[in-house]
Amino acid sequence: MPEEIVGRVLRLVGYTAYRWEFQESSLSLTIWVRQASSRPFYTCSGCGIGSERIHSVRERRVRDLPWGAWKVHLVIEVHRVYCRRCGVCVERIEFVEGKHPYTRRFAAAVARDCEDAAVRRVAVKWGLSSQTVKRIDKRSLLAWAQRRRRRPLRQMGVDELFWGKGKCLTVVSDLLAGEPIWAGPERKKATLDRFFVEYLLARRRRAVKAVCVDMWQPFLDSLRQHLPKAAIVFDKFHVMRHVNAAVDETRREEFFRQSPHLRAAMRGKRWLLLTRWHNLSPPKRTQLKAALALNRRLFKAYYLKEQIERLWSYTYERAALRFLDEWVKSLRWQRLPAFQNLALTLLTHLDGILAYCRHKVPFGVVEAINGNLRSLIRRGRGYRDHEYLILKAQRSTAQARLALAA
Ligand SMILES: [Zn+2]
């Protein structure tokens, strides 16, 4: 009778429990199991064909899911058998994961917990080391990634992620799939070169039509070398960061030129100046208008910033070029050195800015991926293993998408 109950609770197909031992001091239960059949049959772990001839037997102890308050270990008879193809070979046991000291369902439970809790907390819950939990989680993610269909990379994003003290990561993403695909340390040409060697082999590169990237020379050098035919599109958010920097510099210059009472009026308006007009609430707009009325140059700077956004609304390169030309001309006699420098930057990177007319890459996706990675890093306290970080991000993106679809 107890054998039957233990067997039913365990639910290991084809196996039966024949002995168990409770250890009160450590709340640990050990159960010995073996094949139930009177004529046992073994599968070769090398080639998968069956065999009945046993070479030798030994016992193997693996961790299984807990029963109530008890921590459970199984002791399994593992046979070495004579295989027609491989010679002497260890049998395959379906419910154990490879050579690891736990059952498949145990690993699956740990991996499931890792989906919404930090590795450290999962480790405490299961009484495992952080490294073990991380290894289980990564293996499960790798298996999941291998089951997915790998689509050709058509639109690629390259971005850098900064966090902590001077730590930086180069992140490559698939913009159409909306997920990161690779990450590497620092942001050198060598970093991106490594991506092409490790991930995107030569025969896969032809599919890439456009790359969204910022105006960072080392990346551009690597892209020219490995993807000579792909169009390079400069990330709008990065270009706008340069524009905002020019507004800010103008603000600072004007701030120091002004008399004290004007300075007081302009204090604390930085945020207003850097926000787009249509994102401001009516009272904020009134505040900004009042501040801009006091200083003509600042007004001009703000106006120029609002104008340049239109550059990304064109479908015809010539029209965009004409617009930019007008914009640069309107800088004349304005005495805005920060904007003169900005114009120079825009003109030297003209190709990559105008390329957006032909290749409408989704700029927002790059930012979203970046934000997702950042929150993962914050929760996990730094992922030194970049492959693991990327797998985590892909999995959470896929799940968010599933939740949305449901
Ligand atoms: Zn074999």
Coordinates of C-alpha atoms and ligand atoms in Angstrom, one line a residue:
M1 CA 0.0 0.0 0.0
P2 CA 2.6 2.7 0.9
E3 CA 4.5 1.9 -2.3
E4 CA 1.4 2.7 -4.2
I5 CA 0.9 6.0 -2.5
V6 CA 4.5 7.0 -2.9
G7 CA 4.5 5.9 -6.5
R8 CA 1.3 7.9 -7.2
V9 CA 2.6 11.1 -5.6
L10 CA 5.9 10.8 -7.4
R11 CA 4.3 10.2 -10.8
L12 CA 7.4 9.0 -12.6
V13 CA 6.1 7.0 -15.6
G14 CA 7.5 3.4 -15.5
Y15 CA 9.2 3.8 -12.2
T16 CA 8.3 2.6 -8.7
A17 CA 9.5 3.5 -5.3
Y18 CA 10.9 0.6 -3.2
R19 CA 12.5 2.2 -0.2
W20 CA 12.4 5.6 1.6
E21 CA 14.0 7.2 4.6
F22 CA 13.0 10.3 6.6
Q23 CA 15.7 12.4 8.3
E24 CA 13.9 14.4 10.9
S25 CA 16.8 16.7 11.8
S26 CA 17.1 18.1 8.3
L27 CA 13.5 17.5 7.1
S28 CA 14.9 15.5 4.3
L29 CA 13.2 12.6 2.6
T30 CA 15.1 10.2 0.4
I31 CA 13.3 7.8 -2.0
W32 CA 14.8 5.0 -3.9
V33 CA 13.2 4.3 -7.3
R34 CA 13.7 1.9 -10.1
Q35 CA 11.9 0.7 -13.2
A36 CA 8.6 -0.9 -12.4
S37 CA 8.5 -3.5 -15.1
S38 CA 9.7 -7.1 -14.5
R39 CA 11.6 -6.9 -17.9
P40 CA 13.3 -3.5 -17.7
F41 CA 14.3 -1.7 -20.9
Y42 CA 17.0 0.9 -21.2
T43 CA 17.6 3.6 -23.7
C44 CA 21.1 4.5 -24.8
S45 CA 22.0 8.1 -23.9
G46 CA 24.3 8.3 -26.9
C47 CA 22.1 7.2 -29.8
G48 CA 18.7 6.7 -28.3
I49 CA 18.2 3.0 -29.3
G50 CA 17.1 0.4 -26.8
S51 CA 19.0 -2.3 -25.0
E52 CA 18.4 -4.9 -22.4
R53 CA 21.9 -6.1 -21.6
I54 CA 23.3 -4.5 -18.5
H55 CA 27.0 -3.8 -18.1
S56 CA 26.9 -2.4 -14.6
V57 CA 24.7 -0.5 -12.1
R58 CA 25.3 2.4 -9.8
E59 CA 23.1 4.8 -7.8
R60 CA 22.6 8.4 -8.5
R61 CA 21.1 11.0 -6.1
V62 CA 19.1 13.9 -7.5
R63 CA 16.9 16.6 -6.0
D64 CA 13.2 16.6 -6.7
L65 CA 10.3 18.8 -5.9
P66 CA 9.4 19.1 -2.2
W67 CA 6.6 17.2 -0.5
G68 CA 4.9 19.5 2.0
A69 CA 7.6 20.4 4.5
W70 CA 10.0 17.8 3.2
K71 CA 13.0 18.3 0.9
V72 CA 13.0 15.3 -1.4
H73 CA 15.9 13.5 -3.0
L74 CA 15.5 10.5 -5.3
V75 CA 18.1 7.8 -5.6
I76 CA 17.9 6.2 -9.0
E77 CA 19.4 3.1 -10.4
V78 CA 21.5 4.1 -13.3
H79 CA 22.6 1.4 -15.7
R80 CA 25.4 1.2 -18.1
V81 CA 24.3 -1.0 -21.0
Y82 CA 25.7 -2.7 -24.1
C83 CA 24.5 -0.7 -27.0
R84 CA 24.7 -2.1 -30.5
R85 CA 26.1 1.2 -31.9
C86 CA 28.0 2.8 -29.1
G87 CA 29.4 -0.1 -27.1
V88 CA 29.0 0.4 -23.4
C89 CA 26.9 3.5 -22.7
V90 CA 24.9 5.0 -19.8
E91 CA 21.1 4.7 -20.1
R92 CA 19.0 7.8 -20.6
I93 CA 16.5 8.7 -17.8
E94 CA 13.8 11.0 -19.1
F95 CA 12.9 12.8 -15.9
V96 CA 16.5 13.8 -15.1
E97 CA 18.2 16.7 -16.8
G98 CA 21.5 15.5 -18.3
K99 CA 24.2 15.0 -15.7
H100 CA 22.8 17.6 -13.3
P101 CA 21.9 16.7 -9.8
Y102 CA 18.2 17.5 -10.0
T103 CA 15.1 16.3 -11.9
R104 CA 13.7 18.1 -15.0
R105 CA 10.6 19.3 -13.2
F106 CA 12.7 20.7 -10.3
A107 CA 14.8 22.7 -12.8
A108 CA 11.6 23.9 -14.5
A109 CA 10.1 25.1 -11.2
V110 CA 13.3 27.0 -10.4
A111 CA 13.4 28.6 -13.9
R112 CA 9.7 29.6 -13.6
D113 CA 10.4 31.4 -10.3
C114 CA 13.3 33.3 -12.0
E115 CA 10.8 34.8 -14.4
D116 CA 9.5 37.3 -11.9
A117 CA 12.0 37.3 -9.0
A118 CA 15.7 38.1 -8.7
V119 CA 18.1 35.2 -8.8
R120 CA 19.2 35.9 -5.2
R121 CA 15.7 35.5 -3.9
V122 CA 15.0 32.3 -5.8
A123 CA 18.2 30.9 -4.4
V124 CA 17.1 31.5 -0.9
K125 CA 13.7 30.0 -1.5
W126 CA 15.1 26.7 -2.9
G127 CA 18.2 26.5 -0.7
L128 CA 20.5 26.7 -3.7
S129 CA 23.5 28.9 -4.5
S130 CA 23.0 31.9 -6.7
Q131 CA 25.3 30.4 -9.3
T132 CA 23.3 27.2 -9.5
V133 CA 20.0 29.1 -9.9
K134 CA 21.5 31.3 -12.6
R135 CA 22.8 28.2 -14.4
I136 CA 19.4 26.5 -14.3
D137 CA 17.7 29.7 -15.5
K138 CA 20.1 30.3 -18.3
R139 CA 19.9 26.7 -19.5
S140 CA 16.1 26.9 -19.6
L141 CA 16.2 30.2 -21.5
L142 CA 18.7 28.8 -24.0
A143 CA 16.5 25.8 -24.6
W144 CA 13.6 28.2 -25.1
A145 CA 15.6 30.4 -27.5
Q146 CA 16.6 27.4 -29.5
R147 CA 13.0 26.4 -30.0
R148 CA 12.2 29.8 -31.5
R149 CA 12.4 30.4 -35.2
R150 CA 15.3 32.7 -36.0
R151 CA 14.2 35.3 -38.4
P152 CA 16.6 37.2 -40.7
L153 CA 17.7 40.5 -39.4
R154 CA 16.4 43.3 -41.7
Q155 CA 16.5 46.4 -39.5
M156 CA 19.2 46.5 -37.0
G157 CA 19.6 49.0 -34.1
V158 CA 22.9 49.7 -32.3
D159 CA 22.8 51.7 -29.1
E160 CA 24.8 52.1 -26.0
L161 CA 23.7 51.6 -22.5
F162 CA 25.3 53.5 -19.6
W163 CA 24.8 52.6 -16.0
G164 CA 26.7 52.8 -12.7
K165 CA 30.1 54.4 -12.7
G166 CA 31.3 54.7 -16.3
K167 CA 29.9 51.2 -17.1
C168 CA 28.9 50.9 -20.7
L169 CA 27.4 48.2 -22.9
T170 CA 26.9 48.1 -26.7
V171 CA 23.5 46.6 -27.5
V172 CA 22.4 45.4 -30.9
S173 CA 18.7 44.8 -31.5
D174 CA 16.3 43.6 -34.1
L175 CA 14.0 46.5 -34.6
L176 CA 11.3 44.6 -36.4
A177 CA 11.1 41.9 -33.7
G178 CA 11.5 44.6 -31.1
E179 CA 14.1 42.8 -29.0
P180 CA 17.8 42.9 -28.3
I181 CA 19.9 40.2 -29.9
W182 CA 23.4 40.8 -28.6
A183 CA 25.4 42.8 -26.1
G184 CA 29.1 43.4 -25.5
P185 CA 31.2 45.5 -23.2
E186 CA 32.3 49.1 -23.9
R187 CA 31.5 50.9 -27.1
K188 CA 34.5 50.5 -29.3
K189 CA 34.9 49.5 -32.9
A190 CA 36.2 46.1 -31.7
T191 CA 32.9 45.6 -29.7
L192 CA 30.8 45.8 -32.8
D193 CA 33.3 43.9 -34.8
R194 CA 32.8 41.1 -32.3
F195 CA 29.1 41.1 -32.9
F196 CA 29.6 40.4 -36.6
V197 CA 32.0 37.6 -35.8
E198 CA 29.9 36.0 -33.0
Y199 CA 26.4 36.5 -34.2
L200 CA 25.9 37.8 -37.7
L201 CA 28.0 35.7 -40.0
A202 CA 28.7 36.9 -43.5
R203 CA 25.9 35.0 -45.3
R204 CA 23.3 36.5 -42.9
R205 CA 24.5 40.1 -43.4
R206 CA 22.9 40.5 -46.8
A207 CA 19.4 40.7 -45.3
V208 CA 20.2 43.8 -43.3
K209 CA 18.7 46.8 -45.1
A210 CA 19.1 49.6 -42.6
V211 CA 20.9 50.2 -39.3
C212 CA 19.7 52.7 -36.8
V213 CA 22.7 54.1 -34.9
D214 CA 24.0 57.3 -33.3
M215 CA 26.7 59.6 -34.6
W216 CA 29.5 57.6 -33.0
Q217 CA 32.5 57.1 -35.3
P218 CA 33.8 53.8 -34.0
F219 CA 30.4 52.2 -34.7
L220 CA 30.2 53.8 -38.1
D221 CA 33.6 52.4 -39.0
S222 CA 32.6 48.9 -38.0
L223 CA 29.3 49.1 -39.9
R224 CA 31.0 50.4 -43.1
Q225 CA 33.4 47.5 -42.9
H226 CA 30.8 44.7 -42.3
L227 CA 27.7 46.0 -43.9
P228 CA 28.8 48.2 -46.8
K229 CA 25.4 47.9 -48.5
A230 CA 23.1 48.7 -45.6
A231 CA 21.7 52.2 -45.2
I232 CA 22.8 54.0 -42.0
V233 CA 20.1 56.0 -40.3
F234 CA 21.0 58.2 -37.4
D235 CA 18.8 57.8 -34.4
K236 CA 16.5 60.8 -34.1
F237 CA 16.6 60.7 -30.3
H238 CA 20.4 61.0 -30.4
V239 CA 20.3 63.9 -32.9
M240 CA 17.7 65.6 -30.8
R241 CA 19.9 65.2 -27.8
H242 CA 22.5 67.3 -29.7
V243 CA 19.8 69.9 -30.4
N244 CA 18.8 70.0 -26.8
A245 CA 22.4 70.4 -25.8
A246 CA 22.6 73.5 -28.1
V247 CA 19.5 75.0 -26.5
D248 CA 21.0 74.3 -23.1
E249 CA 24.3 75.9 -23.9
T250 CA 22.5 79.0 -25.3
R251 CA 20.5 79.2 -22.0
R252 CA 23.6 79.1 -20.0
E253 CA 25.4 81.8 -22.0
E254 CA 22.4 84.1 -21.8
F255 CA 22.0 83.4 -18.1
F256 CA 25.5 84.8 -17.4
R257 CA 25.0 87.8 -19.7
Q258 CA 21.8 88.9 -18.0
S259 CA 21.2 91.4 -15.2
P260 CA 20.2 89.9 -11.9
H261 CA 16.5 90.5 -12.2
L262 CA 16.4 88.8 -15.6
R263 CA 18.4 85.9 -14.2
A264 CA 15.9 85.4 -11.5
A265 CA 13.1 85.2 -14.1
M266 CA 15.0 82.6 -16.1
R267 CA 16.0 80.4 -13.1
G268 CA 14.5 76.9 -13.1
K269 CA 13.2 77.1 -16.7
R270 CA 15.7 74.6 -18.1
W271 CA 13.2 71.7 -18.1
L272 CA 10.6 73.8 -19.8
L273 CA 13.1 74.8 -22.6
L274 CA 14.0 71.2 -23.2
T275 CA 10.4 69.9 -23.4
R276 CA 8.6 69.9 -26.7
W277 CA 5.8 72.5 -27.0
H278 CA 3.0 70.0 -27.6
N279 CA 4.0 68.1 -24.5
L280 CA 3.6 71.1 -22.2
S281 CA 0.4 71.8 -20.3
P282 CA -1.3 75.2 -20.8
P283 CA 0.0 76.8 -17.6
K284 CA 3.5 75.6 -18.4
R285 CA 3.2 77.1 -21.9
T286 CA 2.3 80.4 -20.3
Q287 CA 5.3 80.2 -18.1
L288 CA 7.6 79.4 -21.0
K289 CA 6.2 82.2 -23.1
A290 CA 6.8 84.7 -20.3
A291 CA 10.4 83.5 -20.0
L292 CA 11.1 83.5 -23.7
A293 CA 9.6 87.0 -24.0
L294 CA 12.5 88.3 -21.9
N295 CA 15.3 87.1 -24.2
R296 CA 15.3 87.1 -27.9
R297 CA 18.1 84.6 -28.4
L298 CA 16.6 82.1 -26.1
F299 CA 13.3 82.5 -28.0
K300 CA 15.1 81.9 -31.2
A301 CA 16.9 78.8 -29.9
Y302 CA 13.7 77.3 -28.7
Y303 CA 12.0 78.0 -32.0
L304 CA 14.8 76.4 -33.9
K305 CA 14.6 73.3 -31.8
E306 CA 10.9 73.0 -32.4
Q307 CA 11.4 73.5 -36.1
I308 CA 14.1 70.9 -36.7
E309 CA 11.7 68.1 -35.6
R310 CA 10.0 68.5 -38.9
L311 CA 13.1 67.1 -40.6
W312 CA 11.9 63.6 -39.8
S313 CA 8.5 64.0 -41.4
Y314 CA 9.7 64.1 -45.0
T315 CA 9.5 61.2 -47.5
Y316 CA 11.4 63.0 -50.2
E317 CA 15.1 63.5 -49.7
R318 CA 15.1 66.7 -51.7
A319 CA 12.3 68.3 -49.7
A320 CA 14.1 67.4 -46.5
L321 CA 17.3 68.8 -47.8
R322 CA 15.6 72.0 -48.8
F323 CA 14.1 72.3 -45.4
L324 CA 17.4 71.8 -43.7
D325 CA 19.0 74.3 -46.0
E326 CA 16.4 76.9 -44.9
W327 CA 16.9 76.0 -41.3
V328 CA 20.6 76.6 -41.5
K329 CA 20.1 79.8 -43.4
S330 CA 17.9 81.1 -40.7
L331 CA 20.8 80.8 -38.3
R332 CA 22.6 83.6 -40.0
W333 CA 23.0 86.9 -38.0
Q334 CA 21.5 85.2 -35.0
R335 CA 24.8 85.0 -33.1
L336 CA 24.0 81.5 -31.7
P337 CA 27.4 79.8 -31.6
A338 CA 26.0 76.6 -30.2
F339 CA 23.6 76.3 -33.1
Q340 CA 26.4 77.1 -35.6
N341 CA 28.3 74.1 -34.3
L342 CA 25.1 72.0 -34.4
A343 CA 24.5 72.9 -38.0
L344 CA 28.0 71.8 -38.8
T345 CA 27.4 68.5 -37.1
L346 CA 24.1 68.0 -39.0
L347 CA 25.7 68.8 -42.3
T348 CA 28.6 66.5 -41.8
H349 CA 26.2 63.6 -41.0
L350 CA 23.7 64.6 -43.7
D351 CA 23.5 61.1 -45.4
G352 CA 22.5 59.4 -42.2
I353 CA 19.8 61.9 -41.4
L354 CA 18.3 62.0 -44.8
A355 CA 18.3 58.2 -45.0
Y356 CA 15.3 58.2 -42.8
C357 CA 13.2 59.4 -45.8
R358 CA 13.8 56.0 -47.5
H359 CA 14.2 53.8 -44.4
K360 CA 11.6 54.5 -41.8
V361 CA 13.2 52.7 -38.9
P362 CA 11.1 52.7 -35.7
F363 CA 13.1 55.0 -33.4
G364 CA 10.9 54.4 -30.4
V365 CA 11.8 50.7 -30.4
V366 CA 15.5 51.4 -29.7
E367 CA 14.5 53.5 -26.7
A368 CA 12.0 50.9 -25.4
I369 CA 14.6 48.1 -25.6
N370 CA 17.1 50.2 -23.8
G371 CA 14.6 51.0 -21.0
N372 CA 13.8 47.3 -20.7
L373 CA 17.4 46.3 -20.3
R374 CA 18.0 49.0 -17.8
S375 CA 15.2 47.9 -15.6
L376 CA 16.5 44.3 -15.8
I377 CA 20.0 45.4 -14.8
R378 CA 18.6 47.4 -11.9
R379 CA 16.6 44.5 -10.6
G380 CA 19.4 41.9 -11.1
R381 CA 22.2 44.1 -9.8
G382 CA 24.3 43.9 -12.9
Y383 CA 24.5 41.1 -15.4
R384 CA 28.1 40.3 -16.0
D385 CA 27.0 37.6 -18.3
H386 CA 25.7 39.5 -21.3
E387 CA 24.3 36.5 -23.0
Y388 CA 22.1 35.8 -20.0
L389 CA 21.0 39.5 -19.9
I390 CA 19.9 39.3 -23.5
L391 CA 18.1 36.0 -23.0
K392 CA 16.3 37.5 -20.0
A393 CA 15.2 40.6 -22.1
Q394 CA 14.0 38.5 -25.0
R395 CA 12.0 36.3 -22.7
S396 CA 10.4 39.2 -20.9
T397 CA 9.6 40.9 -24.2
A398 CA 8.0 37.7 -25.6
Q399 CA 5.9 37.3 -22.4
A400 CA 4.8 41.0 -22.4
R401 CA 3.6 40.4 -26.0
L402 CA 1.8 37.3 -25.1
A403 CA 0.0 39.1 -22.2
L404 CA -1.0 41.9 -24.6
A405 CA -2.4 39.4 -27.1
A406 CA -4.4 37.6 -24.5
Ligands
ZN1 ZN 24.0 3.9 -28.3

